[in-house]
Short mmCIF file of C-alpha atoms in Angstrom, two decimals:
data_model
loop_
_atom_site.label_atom_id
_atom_site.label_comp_id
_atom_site.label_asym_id
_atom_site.label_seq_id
_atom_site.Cartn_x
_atom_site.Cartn_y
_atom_site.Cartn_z
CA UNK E 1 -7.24 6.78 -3.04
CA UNK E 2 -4.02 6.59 -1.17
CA UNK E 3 -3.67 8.22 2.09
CA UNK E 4 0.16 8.81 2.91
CA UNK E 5 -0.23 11.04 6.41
CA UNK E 6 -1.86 8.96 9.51
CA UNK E 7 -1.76 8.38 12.74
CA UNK E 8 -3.33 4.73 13.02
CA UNK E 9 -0.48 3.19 14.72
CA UNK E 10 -2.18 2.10 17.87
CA UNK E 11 -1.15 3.33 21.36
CA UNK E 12 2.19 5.39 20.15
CA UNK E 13 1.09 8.80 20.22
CA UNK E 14 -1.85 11.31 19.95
CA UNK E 15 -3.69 9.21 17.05
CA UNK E 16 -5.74 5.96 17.55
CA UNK E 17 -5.40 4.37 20.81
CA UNK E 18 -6.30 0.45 20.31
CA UNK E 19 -6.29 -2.36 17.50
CA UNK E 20 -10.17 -2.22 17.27
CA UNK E 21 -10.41 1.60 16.88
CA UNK E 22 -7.85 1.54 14.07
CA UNK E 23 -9.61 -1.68 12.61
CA UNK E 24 -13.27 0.22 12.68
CA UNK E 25 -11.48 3.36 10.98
CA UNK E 26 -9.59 1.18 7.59
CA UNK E 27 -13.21 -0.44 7.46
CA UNK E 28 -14.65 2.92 7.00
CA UNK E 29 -11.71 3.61 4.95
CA UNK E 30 -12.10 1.16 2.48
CA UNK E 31 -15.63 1.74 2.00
CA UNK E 32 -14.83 4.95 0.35
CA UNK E 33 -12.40 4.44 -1.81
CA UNK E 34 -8.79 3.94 0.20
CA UNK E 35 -6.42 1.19 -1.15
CA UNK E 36 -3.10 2.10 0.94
CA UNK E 37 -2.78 3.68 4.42
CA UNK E 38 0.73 4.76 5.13
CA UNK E 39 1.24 5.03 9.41
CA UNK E 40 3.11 7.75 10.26
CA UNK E 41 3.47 8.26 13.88
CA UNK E 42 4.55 11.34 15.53
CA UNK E 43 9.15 10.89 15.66
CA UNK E 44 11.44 13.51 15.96
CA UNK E 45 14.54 14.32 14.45
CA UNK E 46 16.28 14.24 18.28
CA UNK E 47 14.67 10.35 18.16
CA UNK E 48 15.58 9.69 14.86
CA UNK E 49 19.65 8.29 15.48
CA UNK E 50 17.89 5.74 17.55
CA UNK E 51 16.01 4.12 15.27
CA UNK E 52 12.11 3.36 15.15
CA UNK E 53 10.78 2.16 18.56
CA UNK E 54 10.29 -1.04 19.60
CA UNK E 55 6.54 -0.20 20.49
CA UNK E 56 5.84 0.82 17.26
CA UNK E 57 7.21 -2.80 15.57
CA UNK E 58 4.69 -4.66 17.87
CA UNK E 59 1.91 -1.86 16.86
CA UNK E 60 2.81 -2.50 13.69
CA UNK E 61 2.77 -6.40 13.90
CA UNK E 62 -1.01 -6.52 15.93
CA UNK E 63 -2.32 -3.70 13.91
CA UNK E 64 -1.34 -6.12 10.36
CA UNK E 65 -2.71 -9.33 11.89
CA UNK E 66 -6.10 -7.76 12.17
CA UNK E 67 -6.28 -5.18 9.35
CA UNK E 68 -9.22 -5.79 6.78
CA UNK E 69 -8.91 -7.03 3.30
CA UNK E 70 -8.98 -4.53 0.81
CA UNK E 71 -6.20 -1.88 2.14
CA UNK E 72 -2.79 -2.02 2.30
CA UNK E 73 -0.30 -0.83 5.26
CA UNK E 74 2.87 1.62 4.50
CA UNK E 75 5.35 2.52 7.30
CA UNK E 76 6.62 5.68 7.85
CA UNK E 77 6.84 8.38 10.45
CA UNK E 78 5.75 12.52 11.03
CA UNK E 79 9.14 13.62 11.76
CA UNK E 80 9.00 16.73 13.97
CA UNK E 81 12.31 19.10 12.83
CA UNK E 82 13.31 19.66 15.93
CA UNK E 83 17.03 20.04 15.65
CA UNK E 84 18.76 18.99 12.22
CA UNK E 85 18.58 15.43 10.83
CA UNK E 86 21.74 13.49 11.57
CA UNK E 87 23.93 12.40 8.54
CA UNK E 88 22.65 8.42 9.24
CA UNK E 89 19.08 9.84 8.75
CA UNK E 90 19.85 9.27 4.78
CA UNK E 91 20.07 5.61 5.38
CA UNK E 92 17.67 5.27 7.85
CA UNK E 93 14.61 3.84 5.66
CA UNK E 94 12.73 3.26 8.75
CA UNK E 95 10.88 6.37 9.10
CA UNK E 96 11.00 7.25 5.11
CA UNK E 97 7.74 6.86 3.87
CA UNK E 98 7.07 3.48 2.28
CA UNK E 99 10.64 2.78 2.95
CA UNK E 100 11.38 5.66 -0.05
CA UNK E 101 13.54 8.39 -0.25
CA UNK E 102 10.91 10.82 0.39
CA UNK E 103 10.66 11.99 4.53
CA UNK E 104 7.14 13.41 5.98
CA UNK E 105 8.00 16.36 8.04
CA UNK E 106 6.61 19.03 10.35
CA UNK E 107 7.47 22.24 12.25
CA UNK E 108 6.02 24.21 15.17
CA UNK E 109 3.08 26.31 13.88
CA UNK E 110 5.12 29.36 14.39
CA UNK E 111 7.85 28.37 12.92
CA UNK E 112 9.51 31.06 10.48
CA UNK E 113 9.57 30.84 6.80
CA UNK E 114 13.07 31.05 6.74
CA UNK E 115 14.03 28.63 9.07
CA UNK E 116 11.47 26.02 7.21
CA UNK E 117 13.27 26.74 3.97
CA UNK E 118 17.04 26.35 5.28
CA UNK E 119 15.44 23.13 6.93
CA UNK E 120 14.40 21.40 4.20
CA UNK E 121 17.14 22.28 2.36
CA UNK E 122 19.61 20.41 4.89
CA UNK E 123 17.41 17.79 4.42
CA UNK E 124 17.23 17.62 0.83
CA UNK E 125 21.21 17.66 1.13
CA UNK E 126 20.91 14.17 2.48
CA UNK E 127 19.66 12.92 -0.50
CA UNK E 128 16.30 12.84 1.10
CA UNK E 129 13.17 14.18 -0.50
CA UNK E 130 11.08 15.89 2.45
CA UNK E 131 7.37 15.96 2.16
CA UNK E 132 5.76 18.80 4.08
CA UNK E 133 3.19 18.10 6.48
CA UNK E 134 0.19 20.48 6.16
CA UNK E 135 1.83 23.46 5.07
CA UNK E 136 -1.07 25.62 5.67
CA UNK E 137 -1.05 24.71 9.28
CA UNK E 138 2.16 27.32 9.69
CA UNK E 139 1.94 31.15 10.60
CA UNK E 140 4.73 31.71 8.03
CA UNK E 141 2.76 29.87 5.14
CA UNK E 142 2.11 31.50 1.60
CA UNK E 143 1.88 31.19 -1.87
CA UNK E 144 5.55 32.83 -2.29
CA UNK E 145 7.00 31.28 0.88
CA UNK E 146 5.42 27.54 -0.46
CA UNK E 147 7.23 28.41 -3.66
CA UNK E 148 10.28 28.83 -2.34
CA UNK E 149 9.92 25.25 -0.14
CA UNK E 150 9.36 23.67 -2.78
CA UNK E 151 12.38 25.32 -4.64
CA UNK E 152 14.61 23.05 -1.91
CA UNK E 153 13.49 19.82 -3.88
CA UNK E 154 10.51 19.67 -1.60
CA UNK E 155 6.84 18.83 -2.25
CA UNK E 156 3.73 19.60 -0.03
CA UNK E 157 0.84 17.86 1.26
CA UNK E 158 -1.97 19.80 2.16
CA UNK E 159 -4.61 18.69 4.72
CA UNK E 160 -7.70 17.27 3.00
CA UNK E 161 -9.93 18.71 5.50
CA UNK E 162 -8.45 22.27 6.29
CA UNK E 163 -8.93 22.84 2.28
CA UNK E 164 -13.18 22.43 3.07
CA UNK E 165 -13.18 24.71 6.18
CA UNK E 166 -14.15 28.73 6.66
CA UNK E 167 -10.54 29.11 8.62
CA UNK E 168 -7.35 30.92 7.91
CA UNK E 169 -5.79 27.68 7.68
CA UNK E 170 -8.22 26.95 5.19
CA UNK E 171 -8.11 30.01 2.99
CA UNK E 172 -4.01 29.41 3.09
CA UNK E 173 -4.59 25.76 1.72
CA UNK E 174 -6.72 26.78 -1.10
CA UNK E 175 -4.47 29.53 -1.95
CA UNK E 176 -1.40 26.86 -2.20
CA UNK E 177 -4.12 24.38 -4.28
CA UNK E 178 -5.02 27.52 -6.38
CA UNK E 179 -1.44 28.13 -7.01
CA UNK E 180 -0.54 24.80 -7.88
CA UNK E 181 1.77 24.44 -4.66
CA UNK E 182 0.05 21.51 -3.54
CA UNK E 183 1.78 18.09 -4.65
CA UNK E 184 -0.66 15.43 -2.84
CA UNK E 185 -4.04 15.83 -0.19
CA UNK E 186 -3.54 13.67 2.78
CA UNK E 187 -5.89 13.63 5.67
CA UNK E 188 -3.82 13.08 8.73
CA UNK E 189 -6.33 11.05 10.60
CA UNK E 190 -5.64 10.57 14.76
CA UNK E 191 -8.18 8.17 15.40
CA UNK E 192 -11.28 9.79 14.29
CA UNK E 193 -13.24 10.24 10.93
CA UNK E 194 -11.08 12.11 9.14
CA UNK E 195 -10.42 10.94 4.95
CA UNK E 196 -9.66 12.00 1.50
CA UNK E 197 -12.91 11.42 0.17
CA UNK E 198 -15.10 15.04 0.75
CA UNK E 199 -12.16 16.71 -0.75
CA UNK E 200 -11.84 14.63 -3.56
CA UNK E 201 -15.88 14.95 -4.61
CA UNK E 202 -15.19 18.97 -3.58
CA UNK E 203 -12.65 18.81 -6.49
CA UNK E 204 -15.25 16.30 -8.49
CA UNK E 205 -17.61 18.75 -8.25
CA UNK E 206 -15.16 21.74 -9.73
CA UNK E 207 -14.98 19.66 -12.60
CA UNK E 208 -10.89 18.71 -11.52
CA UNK E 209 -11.17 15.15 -12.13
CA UNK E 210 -7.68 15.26 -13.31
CA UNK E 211 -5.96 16.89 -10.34
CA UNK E 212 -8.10 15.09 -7.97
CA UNK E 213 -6.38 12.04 -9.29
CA UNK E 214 -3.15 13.07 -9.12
CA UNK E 215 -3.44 14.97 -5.49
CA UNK E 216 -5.17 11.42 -4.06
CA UNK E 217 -3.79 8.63 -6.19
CA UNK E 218 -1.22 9.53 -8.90
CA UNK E 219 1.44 11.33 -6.97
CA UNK E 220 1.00 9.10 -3.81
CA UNK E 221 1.46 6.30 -5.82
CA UNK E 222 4.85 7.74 -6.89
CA UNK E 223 5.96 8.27 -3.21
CA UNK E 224 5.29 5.06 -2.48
CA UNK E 225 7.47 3.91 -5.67
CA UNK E 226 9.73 6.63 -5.03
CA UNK E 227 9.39 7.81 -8.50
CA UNK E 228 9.25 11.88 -9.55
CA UNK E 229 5.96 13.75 -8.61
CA UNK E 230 3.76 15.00 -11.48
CA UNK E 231 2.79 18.79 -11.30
CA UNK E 232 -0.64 19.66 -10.24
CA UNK E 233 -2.33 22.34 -12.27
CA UNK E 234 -4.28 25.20 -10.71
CA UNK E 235 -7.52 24.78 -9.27
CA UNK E 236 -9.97 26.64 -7.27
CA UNK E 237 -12.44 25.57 -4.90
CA UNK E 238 -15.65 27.65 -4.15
CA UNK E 239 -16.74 27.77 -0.76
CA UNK E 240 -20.46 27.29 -1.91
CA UNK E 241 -19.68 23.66 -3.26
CA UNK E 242 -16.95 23.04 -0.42
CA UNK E 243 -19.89 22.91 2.45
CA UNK E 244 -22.10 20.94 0.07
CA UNK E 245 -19.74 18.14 0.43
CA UNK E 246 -19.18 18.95 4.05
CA UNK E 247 -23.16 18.65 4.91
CA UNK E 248 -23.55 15.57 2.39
CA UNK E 249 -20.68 13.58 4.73
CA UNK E 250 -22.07 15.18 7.94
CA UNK E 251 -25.53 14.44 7.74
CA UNK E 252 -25.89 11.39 4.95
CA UNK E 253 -27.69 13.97 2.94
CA UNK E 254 -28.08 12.63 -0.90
#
């Protein structure tokens, strides 16, 4: 699996807060399943002109030295949308994920629907490809209002773990999965247990071997070799099987 959304940069922002703790976490990682870890630390657009903090470089540099075998590190950054992206942003490859043309990005949680969609169309503009941050997450969020996102030259990464939990959040994530909005899972770790891998055996389980692939390797892998993303089919997930997985990861249940 290939997890493009994290916040494992030590000491930058609200994510992990020391070497060790992200060490302990890509251990964990790697013993389910994860090959690449992209670190995307909390930027926004206002910060973006200046380039990527110094701090992060050395984070980057200690984090590296003492990373376990087995997974591979990916820079980017969660760029907030705080004001529009200046023009340099397009050759800025910084904060890009992977160094690609595709751009992780986020918005207040009440942002409008409207204002998201003229937003990532400014950014698509650049030549950029943006890559929506948990979708679900916003007020504003639905199966027609994802479709027209996504209409900008956009794609969307759902939470891995909102799509398992009795929320609204979590009905509006399986609605964009059942729609065949969603373009990758990702699960936005900040230091804690947080991974791919219930969601994955939730879609296992639903017999969708094929988009679970694509949501959690196949289209990540494209990101990250800035290629074209392939279009997930339908799928939906029962609630029934979805705490299943929940209680098996919870408790070590087999």
């Amino acid at each position: 699996m290939i997890d493009l959304h994290s916040h494992l940069l030590p000491g930058v922002d609200d994510g992990s807060r020391s070497v060790a703790r992200s060490v302990s976490i890509l251990r964990e990682l790697v013993a389910l399943g994860v090959t690449d870890v992209c670190l995307t630390p909390h930027l926004t657009a206002s910060q973006i002109g200046d380039g990527v903090p110094a701090g992060h470089d050395r984070a980057f540099e200690a984090l590296t030295a003492a990373a376990p075998e087995g997974i591979t590190l990916h820079r980017g950054a969660e760029v907030m949308l705080d004001r529009p992206l200046p023009p340099s942003a397009a050759s800025n490859r910084s904060v890009t994920l992977a160094r690609s043309t595709y751009l992780l990005v986020e918005f207040p949680r009440m942002v409008a629907s409207e204002t998201v969609e003229r937003a990532l169309r400014m950014v698509a503009e650049l030549g950029l490809r943006p890559l929506l941050a948990h979708p679900e997450r916003y007020t504003s969020c639905s199966v027609s209002a994802a479709r027209r996102w996504r209409a900008t030259g956009s794609a969307l990464q759902v939470d891995a773990n909102t799509l398992l939990h009795r929320s609204t959040r979590g009905e509006r994530a399986r609605a964009l999965l059942a729609a065949g909005m969603a373009d990758i899972l990702a699960a936005d770790n900040h230091g804690d247990d947080r991974s791919l891998a219930a969601a994955r055996d939730a879609l296992l389980f639903e017999g969708a071997a094929a988009q679970a692939a694509l949501l959690t390797v196949g289209n990540p892998r494209a990101i990250l070799d800035d290629q074209p993303l392939t279009m997930v089919e339908p799928v939906t997930l029962r609630l029934p099987w979805m705490q299943r997985i929940r209680r098996l990861f919870d408790t070590g249940e087999t």
